[in-house]
mmCIF file of C-alpha atoms in Angstrom:
data_model
loop_
_atom_site.group_PDB
_atom_site.id
_atom_site.type_symbol
_atom_site.label_atom_id
_atom_site.label_comp_id
_atom_site.label_asym_id
_atom_site.label_seq_id
_atom_site.Cartn_x
_atom_site.Cartn_y
_atom_site.Cartn_z
ATOM 1 C CA MET A 1 -206.998 -22.448 -211.571
ATOM 2 C CA ILE A 2 -203.766 -23.696 -210.000
ATOM 3 C CA ARG A 3 -202.803 -27.278 -210.485
ATOM 4 C CA THR A 4 -200.393 -28.871 -208.111
ATOM 5 C CA THR A 5 -198.675 -32.149 -208.282
ATOM 6 C CA GLU A 6 -198.898 -34.441 -205.331
ATOM 7 C CA ARG A 7 -196.320 -37.123 -205.081
ATOM 8 C CA GLU A 8 -197.116 -40.461 -203.584
ATOM 9 C CA PRO A 9 -194.535 -43.037 -202.773
ATOM 10 C CA ALA A 10 -194.829 -45.875 -205.210
ATOM 11 C CA ALA A 11 -192.332 -48.320 -203.844
ATOM 12 C CA ALA A 12 -189.222 -48.246 -201.767
ATOM 13 C CA LYS A 13 -186.231 -49.876 -203.290
ATOM 14 C CA ASP A 14 -182.760 -49.682 -201.823
ATOM 15 C CA GLY A 15 -183.624 -46.656 -199.779
ATOM 16 C CA MET A 16 -185.043 -44.971 -202.812
ATOM 17 C CA VAL A 17 -188.662 -44.034 -203.031
ATOM 18 C CA GLU A 18 -190.408 -43.646 -206.327
ATOM 19 C CA LEU A 19 -192.815 -40.820 -206.402
ATOM 20 C CA GLN A 20 -195.848 -40.642 -208.626
ATOM 21 C CA GLU A 21 -197.503 -37.476 -209.558
ATOM 22 C CA ARG A 22 -201.188 -36.948 -209.609
ATOM 23 C CA PRO A 23 -203.131 -33.925 -210.456
ATOM 24 C CA ALA A 24 -204.667 -31.968 -207.631
ATOM 25 C CA ARG A 25 -207.467 -29.575 -207.660
ATOM 26 C CA GLY A 26 -206.579 -25.938 -207.467
ATOM 27 C CA PHE A 27 -208.403 -22.837 -206.446
ATOM 28 C CA SER A 28 -206.667 -20.245 -208.574
ATOM 29 C CA LYS A 29 -208.711 -17.903 -210.740
ATOM 30 C CA GLY A 30 -206.055 -17.777 -213.425
ATOM 31 C CA GLY A 31 -207.035 -21.049 -215.015
ATOM 32 C CA PRO A 32 -204.653 -23.525 -216.730
ATOM 33 C CA ALA A 33 -202.341 -20.846 -217.947
ATOM 34 C CA ARG A 34 -201.575 -19.629 -214.470
ATOM 35 C CA ALA A 35 -201.259 -23.187 -213.267
ATOM 36 C CA GLY A 36 -198.617 -23.789 -215.848
ATOM 37 C CA GLU A 37 -196.828 -20.644 -214.814
ATOM 38 C CA ALA A 38 -196.929 -21.736 -211.207
ATOM 39 C CA GLY A 39 -195.487 -25.082 -212.118
ATOM 40 C CA ALA A 40 -192.760 -23.357 -214.064
ATOM 41 C CA GLU A 41 -191.935 -21.170 -211.084
ATOM 42 C CA ARG A 42 -191.719 -24.166 -208.788
ATOM 43 C CA SER A 43 -189.456 -25.946 -211.237
ATOM 44 C CA SER A 44 -187.103 -22.966 -211.186
ATOM 45 C CA GLY A 45 -186.201 -23.509 -207.491
ATOM 46 C CA PRO A 46 -182.916 -24.908 -206.209
ATOM 47 C CA ALA A 47 -183.821 -28.434 -207.057
ATOM 48 C CA SER A 48 -184.348 -27.570 -210.696
ATOM 49 C CA GLN A 49 -180.930 -25.902 -210.931
ATOM 50 C CA THR A 50 -179.131 -29.208 -210.487
ATOM 51 C CA SER A 51 -181.440 -31.494 -212.328
ATOM 52 C CA ALA A 52 -184.975 -31.256 -213.507
ATOM 53 C CA ALA A 53 -187.252 -33.901 -212.131
ATOM 54 C CA LYS A 54 -188.987 -35.894 -214.755
ATOM 55 C CA ARG A 55 -192.319 -37.523 -214.556
ATOM 56 C CA GLY A 56 -192.064 -40.964 -212.972
ATOM 57 C CA GLU A 57 -188.463 -40.438 -211.782
ATOM 58 C CA THR A 58 -187.497 -41.634 -208.322
ATOM 59 C CA ILE A 59 -186.239 -38.859 -206.007
ATOM 60 C CA PRO A 60 -184.008 -40.064 -203.126
ATOM 61 C CA PHE A 61 -184.413 -38.840 -199.533
ATOM 62 C CA PRO A 62 -181.609 -36.807 -198.049
ATOM 63 C CA LYS A 63 -178.867 -38.933 -196.554
ATOM 64 C CA PRO A 64 -179.434 -37.941 -192.894
ATOM 65 C CA TYR A 65 -182.938 -39.335 -193.104
ATOM 66 C CA GLN A 66 -182.224 -42.535 -195.102
ATOM 67 C CA GLY A 67 -183.025 -45.751 -193.216
ATOM 68 C CA ARG A 68 -184.799 -43.948 -190.342
ATOM 69 C CA ARG A 69 -188.371 -44.328 -189.370
ATOM 70 C CA PRO A 70 -190.630 -41.405 -188.784
ATOM 71 C CA ALA A 71 -190.915 -42.377 -185.145
ATOM 72 C CA ASP A 72 -187.126 -42.301 -184.762
ATOM 73 C CA ILE A 73 -186.940 -38.912 -186.363
ATOM 74 C CA ALA A 74 -189.627 -37.531 -184.058
ATOM 75 C CA GLU A 75 -187.927 -38.933 -180.948
ATOM 76 C CA SER A 76 -184.443 -37.709 -181.852
ATOM 77 C CA ASP A 77 -185.331 -34.274 -183.185
ATOM 78 C CA SER A 78 -187.875 -33.210 -180.545
ATOM 79 C CA PRO A 79 -186.334 -31.225 -177.693
ATOM 80 C CA ASP A 80 -186.365 -32.646 -174.209
ATOM 81 C CA PRO A 81 -189.209 -31.325 -172.030
ATOM 82 C CA LEU A 82 -188.201 -28.662 -169.531
ATOM 83 C CA GLU A 83 -188.318 -29.794 -165.978
ATOM 84 C CA ILE A 84 -189.695 -26.904 -163.812
ATOM 85 C CA PRO A 85 -188.900 -27.393 -160.150
ATOM 86 C CA GLU A 86 -191.808 -27.132 -157.798
ATOM 87 C CA PRO A 87 -191.736 -24.028 -155.564
ATOM 88 C CA PRO A 88 -190.856 -24.727 -151.957
ATOM 89 C CA GLU A 89 -193.693 -24.717 -149.505
ATOM 90 C CA PRO A 90 -193.836 -21.578 -147.326
ATOM 91 C CA PRO A 91 -192.885 -22.189 -143.738
ATOM 92 C CA ASP A 92 -195.687 -22.477 -141.275
ATOM 93 C CA PRO A 93 -195.555 -19.402 -139.037
ATOM 94 C CA PHE A 94 -197.104 -21.312 -136.209
ATOM 95 C CA ASP A 95 -194.157 -23.709 -136.165
ATOM 96 C CA ASP A 96 -192.033 -20.847 -134.740
ATOM 97 C CA THR A 97 -191.223 -21.216 -131.069
ATOM 98 C CA SER A 98 -192.477 -17.689 -130.444
ATOM 99 C CA TYR A 99 -196.030 -18.863 -131.223
ATOM 100 C CA ARG A 100 -196.004 -21.776 -128.850
ATOM 101 C CA TRP A 101 -197.932 -19.718 -126.350
ATOM 102 C CA LEU A 102 -200.975 -20.079 -128.609
ATOM 103 C CA HIS A 103 -201.197 -23.747 -127.772
ATOM 104 C CA ASP A 104 -199.541 -23.628 -124.389
ATOM 105 C CA ARG A 105 -202.152 -23.612 -121.707
ATOM 106 C CA SER A 106 -199.577 -22.751 -119.110
ATOM 107 C CA GLY A 107 -199.366 -19.246 -120.662
ATOM 108 C CA HIS A 108 -202.835 -18.409 -119.353
ATOM 109 C CA ARG A 109 -202.940 -16.944 -115.853
ATOM 110 C CA GLN A 110 -204.758 -19.303 -113.563
ATOM 111 C CA ASP A 111 -204.371 -17.407 -110.277
ATOM 112 C CA GLY A 112 -206.424 -14.356 -109.257
ATOM 113 C CA PRO A 113 -205.024 -10.821 -108.826
ATOM 114 C CA SER A 114 -202.447 -10.179 -106.131
ATOM 115 C CA TRP A 115 -204.241 -8.319 -103.342
ATOM 116 C CA MET A 116 -200.932 -7.153 -101.958
ATOM 117 C CA ARG A 117 -200.144 -5.357 -105.212
ATOM 118 C CA VAL A 118 -203.608 -3.813 -105.279
ATOM 119 C CA PHE A 119 -203.194 -2.603 -101.709
ATOM 120 C CA ILE A 120 -199.746 -1.136 -102.383
ATOM 121 C CA THR A 121 -201.041 0.610 -105.523
ATOM 122 C CA VAL A 122 -203.970 2.190 -103.671
ATOM 123 C CA VAL A 123 -201.827 3.298 -100.741
ATOM 124 C CA GLY A 124 -199.196 4.713 -103.089
ATOM 125 C CA ALA A 125 -201.807 6.687 -105.029
ATOM 126 C CA ILE A 126 -203.265 8.131 -101.820
ATOM 127 C CA ALA A 127 -199.826 9.045 -100.476
ATOM 128 C CA THR A 128 -198.809 10.683 -103.755
ATOM 129 C CA GLY A 129 -202.014 12.720 -103.916
ATOM 130 C CA GLY A 130 -201.624 13.838 -100.319
ATOM 131 C CA LEU A 131 -198.014 14.857 -100.891
ATOM 132 C CA PHE A 132 -198.863 16.929 -103.959
ATOM 133 C CA GLY A 133 -201.771 18.541 -102.120
ATOM 134 C CA TYR A 134 -199.530 19.446 -99.198
ATOM 135 C CA LEU A 135 -196.904 20.925 -101.512
ATOM 136 C CA LEU A 136 -199.520 23.047 -103.295
ATOM 137 C CA LEU A 137 -200.932 24.201 -99.968
ATOM 138 C CA THR A 138 -197.540 25.243 -98.627
ATOM 139 C CA LEU A 139 -196.753 26.978 -101.911
ATOM 140 C CA PHE A 140 -199.986 28.928 -101.754
ATOM 141 C CA THR A 141 -199.824 29.825 -98.056
ATOM 142 C CA GLY A 142 -196.090 30.464 -97.987
ATOM 143 C CA GLU A 143 -195.612 28.303 -94.895
ATOM 144 C CA PRO A 144 -192.433 26.180 -94.556
ATOM 145 C CA LEU A 145 -192.653 22.521 -95.539
ATOM 146 C CA LEU A 146 -191.432 21.336 -92.130
ATOM 147 C CA PRO A 147 -192.183 23.020 -88.785
ATOM 148 C CA THR A 148 -189.249 24.655 -87.096
ATOM 149 C CA GLN A 149 -187.750 22.568 -84.352
ATOM 150 C CA GLY A 150 -187.302 23.771 -80.837
ATOM 151 C CA ALA A 151 -190.214 26.182 -80.878
ATOM 152 C CA GLN A 152 -189.825 28.631 -78.075
ATOM 153 C CA SER A 153 -192.525 29.093 -75.465
ATOM 154 C CA GLY A 154 -191.381 32.555 -74.420
ATOM 155 C CA GLN A 155 -192.111 35.941 -75.850
ATOM 156 C CA GLY A 156 -193.857 36.147 -79.193
ATOM 157 C CA THR A 157 -194.814 32.456 -79.315
ATOM 158 C CA VAL A 158 -198.346 31.151 -79.749
ATOM 159 C CA ALA A 159 -200.132 30.467 -76.489
ATOM 160 C CA ALA A 160 -202.318 27.455 -75.784
ATOM 161 C CA ASN A 161 -205.475 29.307 -76.779
ATOM 162 C CA GLY A 162 -203.984 30.182 -80.192
ATOM 163 C CA GLU A 163 -203.492 33.874 -79.424
ATOM 164 C CA VAL A 164 -200.222 35.741 -79.590
ATOM 165 C CA PRO A 165 -199.177 38.693 -77.437
ATOM 166 C CA VAL A 166 -199.154 41.949 -79.345
ATOM 167 C CA LEU A 167 -195.649 42.781 -78.215
ATOM 168 C CA ALA A 168 -192.928 41.204 -76.170
ATOM 169 C CA ALA A 169 -192.199 42.618 -72.725
ATOM 170 C CA PRO A 170 -189.983 45.711 -72.898
ATOM 171 C CA ALA A 171 -186.337 45.199 -72.165
ATOM 172 C CA THR A 172 -185.839 48.559 -70.446
ATOM 173 C CA GLU A 173 -187.465 50.130 -67.423
ATOM 174 C CA ALA A 174 -189.993 52.948 -67.721
ATOM 175 C CA ASP A 175 -187.507 55.573 -66.530
ATOM 176 C CA GLY A 176 -185.344 54.915 -69.585
ATOM 177 C CA SER A 177 -182.160 54.445 -67.520
ATOM 178 C CA GLY A 178 -181.212 51.448 -69.640
ATOM 179 C CA ALA A 179 -180.701 49.099 -66.692
ATOM 180 C CA SER A 180 -181.008 45.495 -67.752
ATOM 181 C CA ALA A 181 -183.262 42.892 -66.171
ATOM 182 C CA SER A 182 -182.722 39.168 -66.621
ATOM 183 C CA ALA A 183 -184.494 36.048 -65.429
ATOM 184 C CA ALA A 184 -182.751 32.916 -64.260
ATOM 185 C CA GLY A 185 -183.053 29.870 -66.462
ATOM 186 C CA ALA A 186 -181.107 26.777 -67.421
ATOM 187 C CA GLN A 187 -179.093 27.046 -70.619
ATOM 188 C CA GLY A 188 -180.141 24.847 -73.548
ATOM 189 C CA THR A 189 -183.760 24.570 -72.331
ATOM 190 C CA ALA A 190 -186.915 25.926 -73.931
ATOM 191 C CA GLN A 191 -187.572 28.342 -71.061
ATOM 192 C CA ALA A 192 -187.891 31.990 -72.099
ATOM 193 C CA GLU A 193 -185.333 34.511 -70.988
ATOM 194 C CA THR A 194 -185.879 38.223 -70.694
ATOM 195 C CA PRO A 195 -183.565 39.750 -73.285
ATOM 196 C CA THR A 196 -180.739 41.940 -72.104
ATOM 197 C CA THR A 197 -180.882 45.505 -73.376
ATOM 198 C CA GLY A 198 -178.594 46.100 -76.319
ATOM 199 C CA GLU A 199 -178.126 42.433 -77.137
ATOM 200 C CA VAL A 200 -181.406 40.787 -78.219
ATOM 201 C CA VAL A 201 -184.185 42.022 -80.465
ATOM 202 C CA PRO A 202 -187.573 40.869 -79.093
ATOM 203 C CA SER A 203 -189.829 38.694 -81.223
ATOM 204 C CA VAL A 204 -193.182 39.800 -82.603
ATOM 205 C CA SER A 205 -196.136 37.785 -83.951
ATOM 206 C CA LEU A 206 -199.186 38.948 -85.841
ATOM 207 C CA TYR A 207 -201.839 37.480 -88.141
ATOM 208 C CA VAL A 208 -202.533 38.685 -91.656
ATOM 209 C CA LEU A 209 -205.226 37.939 -94.226
ATOM 210 C CA GLN A 210 -203.440 36.737 -97.338
ATOM 211 C CA HIS A 211 -205.281 37.250 -100.597
ATOM 212 C CA GLY A 212 -202.964 35.140 -102.745
ATOM 213 C CA VAL A 213 -199.543 34.538 -104.279
ATOM 214 C CA PHE A 214 -199.105 35.754 -107.852
ATOM 215 C CA ARG A 215 -196.715 34.972 -110.679
ATOM 216 C CA SER A 216 -195.530 38.500 -111.407
ATOM 217 C CA GLU A 217 -195.383 41.949 -109.861
ATOM 218 C CA GLU A 218 -197.868 43.218 -112.416
ATOM 219 C CA SER A 219 -200.514 40.649 -111.496
ATOM 220 C CA MET A 220 -199.833 41.326 -107.801
ATOM 221 C CA ASN A 221 -200.457 45.050 -108.231
ATOM 222 C CA GLU A 222 -203.608 44.393 -110.260
ATOM 223 C CA ALA A 223 -205.031 42.216 -107.479
ATOM 224 C CA ALA A 224 -204.227 44.892 -104.885
ATOM 225 C CA GLU A 225 -205.964 47.547 -106.962
ATOM 226 C CA LYS A 226 -209.096 45.393 -107.175
ATOM 227 C CA LEU A 227 -209.182 45.118 -103.379
ATOM 228 C CA ARG A 228 -208.761 48.871 -102.961
ATOM 229 C CA ALA A 229 -211.560 49.455 -105.462
ATOM 230 C CA GLN A 230 -213.829 47.411 -103.172
ATOM 231 C CA GLY A 231 -212.841 49.562 -100.193
ATOM 232 C CA ILE A 232 -210.736 46.798 -98.617
ATOM 233 C CA ALA A 233 -207.211 47.055 -97.259
ATOM 234 C CA ALA A 234 -204.537 45.940 -99.698
ATOM 235 C CA ALA A 235 -200.802 45.669 -99.110
ATOM 236 C CA THR A 236 -198.174 43.961 -101.255
ATOM 237 C CA ASP A 237 -194.986 42.158 -100.284
ATOM 238 C CA ALA A 238 -192.449 40.964 -102.879
ATOM 239 C CA SER A 239 -189.722 39.847 -100.461
ATOM 240 C CA ASP A 240 -190.765 36.180 -100.762
ATOM 241 C CA GLY A 241 -192.938 35.867 -103.836
ATOM 242 C CA TYR A 242 -195.576 38.283 -105.044
ATOM 243 C CA ARG A 243 -198.133 38.299 -102.235
ATOM 244 C CA VAL A 244 -201.179 40.428 -101.518
ATOM 245 C CA TYR A 245 -202.678 40.915 -98.038
ATOM 246 C CA ALA A 246 -206.103 42.293 -97.113
ATOM 247 C CA GLY A 247 -205.928 42.805 -93.349
ATOM 248 C CA ILE A 248 -203.896 42.452 -90.146
ATOM 249 C CA SER A 249 -204.731 41.608 -86.536
ATOM 250 C CA PRO A 250 -202.756 40.889 -83.331
ATOM 251 C CA THR A 251 -204.774 37.725 -82.554
ATOM 252 C CA LYS A 252 -206.074 34.829 -84.602
ATOM 253 C CA SER A 253 -209.617 35.205 -83.290
ATOM 254 C CA GLU A 254 -209.824 38.791 -84.514
ATOM 255 C CA ALA A 255 -208.293 37.701 -87.831
ATOM 256 C CA ASP A 256 -211.022 35.075 -88.205
ATOM 257 C CA GLU A 257 -213.619 37.775 -87.588
ATOM 258 C CA LEU A 258 -212.097 39.825 -90.399
ATOM 259 C CA VAL A 259 -212.338 36.825 -92.722
ATOM 260 C CA SER A 260 -216.056 36.548 -91.958
ATOM 261 C CA LEU A 261 -216.402 40.257 -92.624
ATOM 262 C CA LEU A 262 -214.832 39.782 -96.077
ATOM 263 C CA ALA A 263 -217.219 37.048 -97.187
ATOM 264 C CA GLY A 264 -216.967 36.667 -100.944
ATOM 265 C CA THR A 265 -213.306 37.712 -101.032
ATOM 266 C CA GLU A 266 -210.736 34.938 -101.220
ATOM 267 C CA VAL A 267 -208.591 35.415 -98.102
ATOM 268 C CA TYR A 268 -207.227 33.143 -95.385
ATOM 269 C CA VAL A 269 -205.419 33.680 -92.100
ATOM 270 C CA LYS A 270 -201.651 33.378 -92.039
ATOM 271 C CA ALA A 271 -199.315 33.766 -89.063
ATOM 272 C CA LEU A 272 -196.652 36.426 -89.563
ATOM 273 C CA SER A 273 -193.922 36.283 -86.937
ATOM 274 C CA SER A 274 -190.431 37.660 -86.438
ATOM 275 C CA ASP A 275 -188.146 35.701 -84.139
ATOM 276 C CA SER A 276 -185.845 37.297 -81.616
ATOM 277 C CA PHE A 277 -182.117 37.395 -82.380
ATOM 278 C CA GLN A 278 -178.920 38.674 -80.842
ATOM 279 C CA ILE A 279 -177.144 41.694 -82.258
ATOM 280 C CA ALA A 280 -174.306 42.137 -79.785
ATOM 281 C CA GLY A 281 -171.276 43.782 -81.350
ATOM 282 C CA VAL A 282 -173.236 45.710 -83.993
ATOM 283 C CA GLU A 283 -172.924 49.476 -84.171
ATOM 284 C CA ASP A 284 -175.978 51.431 -82.953
ATOM 285 C CA VAL A 285 -177.314 48.398 -81.102
ATOM 286 C CA ASP A 286 -179.301 50.385 -78.550
ATOM 287 C CA GLU A 287 -180.833 52.551 -81.246
ATOM 288 C CA TYR A 288 -181.919 49.517 -83.261
ATOM 289 C CA ILE A 289 -183.427 47.852 -80.207
ATOM 290 C CA GLY A 290 -185.311 50.962 -79.107
ATOM 291 C CA PHE A 291 -186.716 51.651 -82.567
ATOM 292 C CA LEU A 292 -187.834 48.084 -83.284
ATOM 293 C CA ASP A 293 -189.334 47.672 -79.822
ATOM 294 C CA ALA A 294 -191.348 50.907 -79.976
ATOM 295 C CA SER A 295 -192.437 50.226 -83.567
ATOM 296 C CA ALA A 296 -193.746 46.766 -82.695
ATOM 297 C CA LYS A 297 -195.789 48.151 -79.814
ATOM 298 C CA LEU A 298 -197.297 50.873 -81.979
ATOM 299 C CA TYR A 299 -198.309 48.809 -85.036
ATOM 300 C CA GLY A 300 -199.656 46.084 -82.737
ATOM 301 C CA LYS A 301 -202.005 48.570 -81.083
ATOM 302 C CA ILE A 302 -203.115 50.058 -84.421
ATOM 303 C CA ALA A 303 -203.875 46.614 -85.869
ATOM 304 C CA GLY A 304 -205.829 45.650 -82.743
ATOM 305 C CA PHE A 305 -207.948 48.808 -82.749
ATOM 306 C CA ALA A 306 -208.752 48.673 -86.471
ATOM 307 C CA SER A 307 -209.612 44.947 -86.606
ATOM 308 C CA ALA A 308 -211.765 45.065 -83.466
ATOM 309 C CA THR A 309 -213.646 48.157 -84.596
ATOM 310 C CA LEU A 310 -214.267 46.792 -88.115
ATOM 311 C CA THR A 311 -215.781 43.590 -86.714
ATOM 312 C CA GLY A 312 -218.102 45.506 -84.382
ATOM 313 C CA GLN A 313 -216.168 44.897 -81.181
ATOM 314 C CA THR A 314 -215.013 47.407 -78.594
ATOM 315 C CA PRO A 315 -211.216 47.719 -78.539
ATOM 316 C CA SER A 316 -209.481 46.921 -75.285
ATOM 317 C CA THR A 317 -208.008 49.709 -73.194
ATOM 318 C CA ASP A 318 -204.551 48.672 -74.374
ATOM 319 C CA ASN A 319 -205.562 49.267 -77.982
ATOM 320 C CA ASP A 320 -207.870 52.265 -77.742
ATOM 321 C CA LEU A 321 -207.105 55.630 -79.299
ATOM 322 C CA THR A 322 -205.660 57.062 -76.092
ATOM 323 C CA SER A 323 -203.209 54.183 -75.772
ATOM 324 C CA ILE A 324 -202.262 54.519 -79.442
ATOM 325 C CA ARG A 325 -201.518 58.243 -79.104
ATOM 326 C CA THR A 326 -199.331 57.616 -76.072
ATOM 327 C CA ALA A 327 -197.403 54.846 -77.836
ATOM 328 C CA HIS A 328 -196.990 57.090 -80.841
ATOM 329 C CA GLN A 329 -195.297 59.798 -78.765
ATOM 330 C CA VAL A 330 -192.871 57.272 -77.267
ATOM 331 C CA TRP A 331 -192.143 55.848 -80.695
ATOM 332 C CA LEU A 332 -191.403 59.294 -82.177
ATOM 333 C CA GLU A 333 -188.580 59.702 -79.677
ATOM 334 C CA LYS A 334 -187.006 56.460 -80.954
ATOM 335 C CA THR A 335 -187.168 57.461 -84.606
ATOM 336 C CA GLY A 336 -184.666 60.331 -84.366
ATOM 337 C CA PRO A 337 -181.425 58.278 -84.674
ATOM 338 C CA ALA A 338 -182.741 56.424 -87.750
ATOM 339 C CA ALA A 339 -181.771 59.317 -90.006
ATOM 340 C CA SER A 340 -178.064 58.648 -89.316
ATOM 341 C CA TRP A 341 -178.096 54.885 -89.929
ATOM 342 C CA ILE A 342 -176.415 53.249 -92.892
ATOM 343 C CA GLU A 343 -178.248 53.524 -96.169
ATOM 344 C CA THR A 344 -180.140 50.216 -96.218
ATOM 345 C CA ALA A 345 -181.274 50.460 -92.599
ATOM 346 C CA ARG A 346 -182.183 54.101 -93.092
ATOM 347 C CA THR A 347 -184.312 53.286 -96.155
ATOM 348 C CA TYR A 348 -186.318 50.582 -94.367
ATOM 349 C CA SER A 349 -186.766 52.672 -91.222
ATOM 350 C CA GLN A 350 -187.943 55.738 -93.160
ATOM 351 C CA THR A 351 -190.578 53.629 -94.945
ATOM 352 C CA GLU A 352 -191.778 52.278 -91.617
ATOM 353 C CA ILE A 353 -191.880 55.753 -90.084
ATOM 354 C CA GLU A 354 -193.954 57.163 -92.947
ATOM 355 C CA GLN A 355 -196.473 54.311 -92.864
ATOM 356 C CA LEU A 356 -196.966 54.370 -89.078
ATOM 357 C CA ASN A 357 -197.420 58.144 -89.057
ATOM 358 C CA ALA A 358 -200.026 57.751 -91.810
ATOM 359 C CA ALA A 359 -201.850 55.042 -89.833
ATOM 360 C CA VAL A 360 -201.981 57.165 -86.676
ATOM 361 C CA SER A 361 -203.249 60.140 -88.686
ATOM 362 C CA LEU A 362 -206.037 58.001 -90.173
ATOM 363 C CA LEU A 363 -207.105 56.811 -86.713
ATOM 364 C CA ASN A 364 -207.182 60.391 -85.459
ATOM 365 C CA SER A 365 -209.454 61.217 -88.394
ATOM 366 C CA TYR A 366 -211.616 58.231 -87.511
ATOM 367 C CA GLY A 367 -211.968 59.589 -83.959
ATOM 368 C CA GLU A 368 -213.438 62.752 -85.411
ATOM 369 C CA SER A 369 -215.522 61.116 -88.163
ATOM 370 C CA PRO A 370 -216.003 57.332 -87.761
ATOM 371 C CA GLU A 371 -215.874 55.749 -91.208
ATOM 372 C CA ASP A 372 -214.867 52.189 -92.040
ATOM 373 C CA GLU A 373 -212.907 53.398 -95.038
ATOM 374 C CA LEU A 374 -210.450 55.130 -92.687
ATOM 375 C CA LEU A 375 -209.974 51.910 -90.728
ATOM 376 C CA TRP A 376 -209.245 49.894 -93.891
ATOM 377 C CA LYS A 377 -206.703 52.484 -94.983
ATOM 378 C CA ALA A 378 -205.126 52.373 -91.519
ATOM 379 C CA GLN A 379 -204.870 48.593 -91.928
ATOM 380 C CA THR A 380 -203.095 49.052 -95.265
ATOM 381 C CA ALA A 381 -200.579 51.499 -93.781
ATOM 382 C CA THR A 382 -199.984 49.208 -90.795
ATOM 383 C CA MET A 383 -199.248 46.216 -93.035
ATOM 384 C CA ASN A 384 -196.793 48.262 -95.108
ATOM 385 C CA ALA A 385 -195.053 49.326 -91.884
ATOM 386 C CA VAL A 386 -194.854 45.710 -90.689
ATOM 387 C CA PHE A 387 -193.270 44.555 -93.976
ATOM 388 C CA ALA A 388 -190.672 47.348 -93.778
ATOM 389 C CA ASP A 389 -190.004 46.400 -90.143
ATOM 390 C CA ARG A 390 -189.399 42.769 -91.133
ATOM 391 C CA GLN A 391 -186.904 43.835 -93.807
ATOM 392 C CA LEU A 392 -185.097 46.044 -91.297
ATOM 393 C CA ARG A 393 -184.907 43.149 -88.840
ATOM 394 C CA SER A 394 -183.495 40.843 -91.508
ATOM 395 C CA PHE A 395 -180.850 43.405 -92.449
ATOM 396 C CA ILE A 396 -179.782 43.984 -88.826
ATOM 397 C CA GLU A 397 -179.642 40.231 -88.197
ATOM 398 C CA LEU A 398 -177.484 39.822 -91.293
ATOM 399 C CA GLN A 399 -175.137 42.544 -90.058
ATOM 400 C CA ALA A 400 -174.875 40.717 -86.735
ATOM 401 C CA GLY A 401 -173.923 37.495 -88.507
ATOM 402 C CA GLY A 402 -177.181 35.767 -87.655
#
């Protein structure tokens, strides 16, 4: 059992306090012996090295604490309390000027919608849609965006009833003497003038059934093969896009009849015309004029006979087989000089000659054995001849500086 000594102040005298010892109860298991040892250990501390405290002896307080009250000691020795500043209040976001519209009633629209803006928007949408539709239509049909100004009312132009002459009036007399015939007319007017032989190429107008415009030559040829597989005429033209045609006729009415005949096949009527132009000063002028004139007469008659017969009509006397054979003999006489033309003109003319001869041969076969297949093939050959004729005309016009 450990015994400790508790010291109680007896009396304070001159800053000195007399301590009295009293026994205290201990809780050690060692008994009195261990209590004595513990007291001996405590007496061996630093205080016992200087002087051993005796029972009843007065022990002075340290000098820094003499004459001071416990309250003074507590006040002087305790550290000052830390002053923690209060955090600043966050700014109110709704105090920002950008949020004033939340409370500003003037920010709300009081008036109704502007009918003028609505009207302009609707009109603009309609105009834009119409413009895009017109552009797509012209792209598909191949027609120019704007009609040509100063349309002539002479040879090769569309008449009031919508029909076009098969061929312009011949520039030479029937005896082939080459004498020119001209009609009086004021210069700068829209009146037609009979072209002078050797100077002006006559105009020609026809109607074709266009099947479509394709993105590539391969797709164009595939579409043509599908038409041929159905027993329909099919001709291709890559001079201005990749186009496929399914028929040809000298008049719009006969072309419309062909469209009805091809119900279920996507085709539409398109005017195909070649304007007249002057070629004065070009070598072989008379030969060019004679060939183009005779060719236009021949393929116009073939197209008229085939389209009328296919639609169940009786061809006119100008387009019957007898008239076609006669025109073919006249045309053969005009094809002789073509073999001596310059290379480009010779190439186009030879293609036209081959196709027209093939068309006439097919019609002769039809006269012996009437079959619609022969007429469709004659239509194909005629269209190929017309496309070659147009290329020859463009080349001659370019040579003439047109």
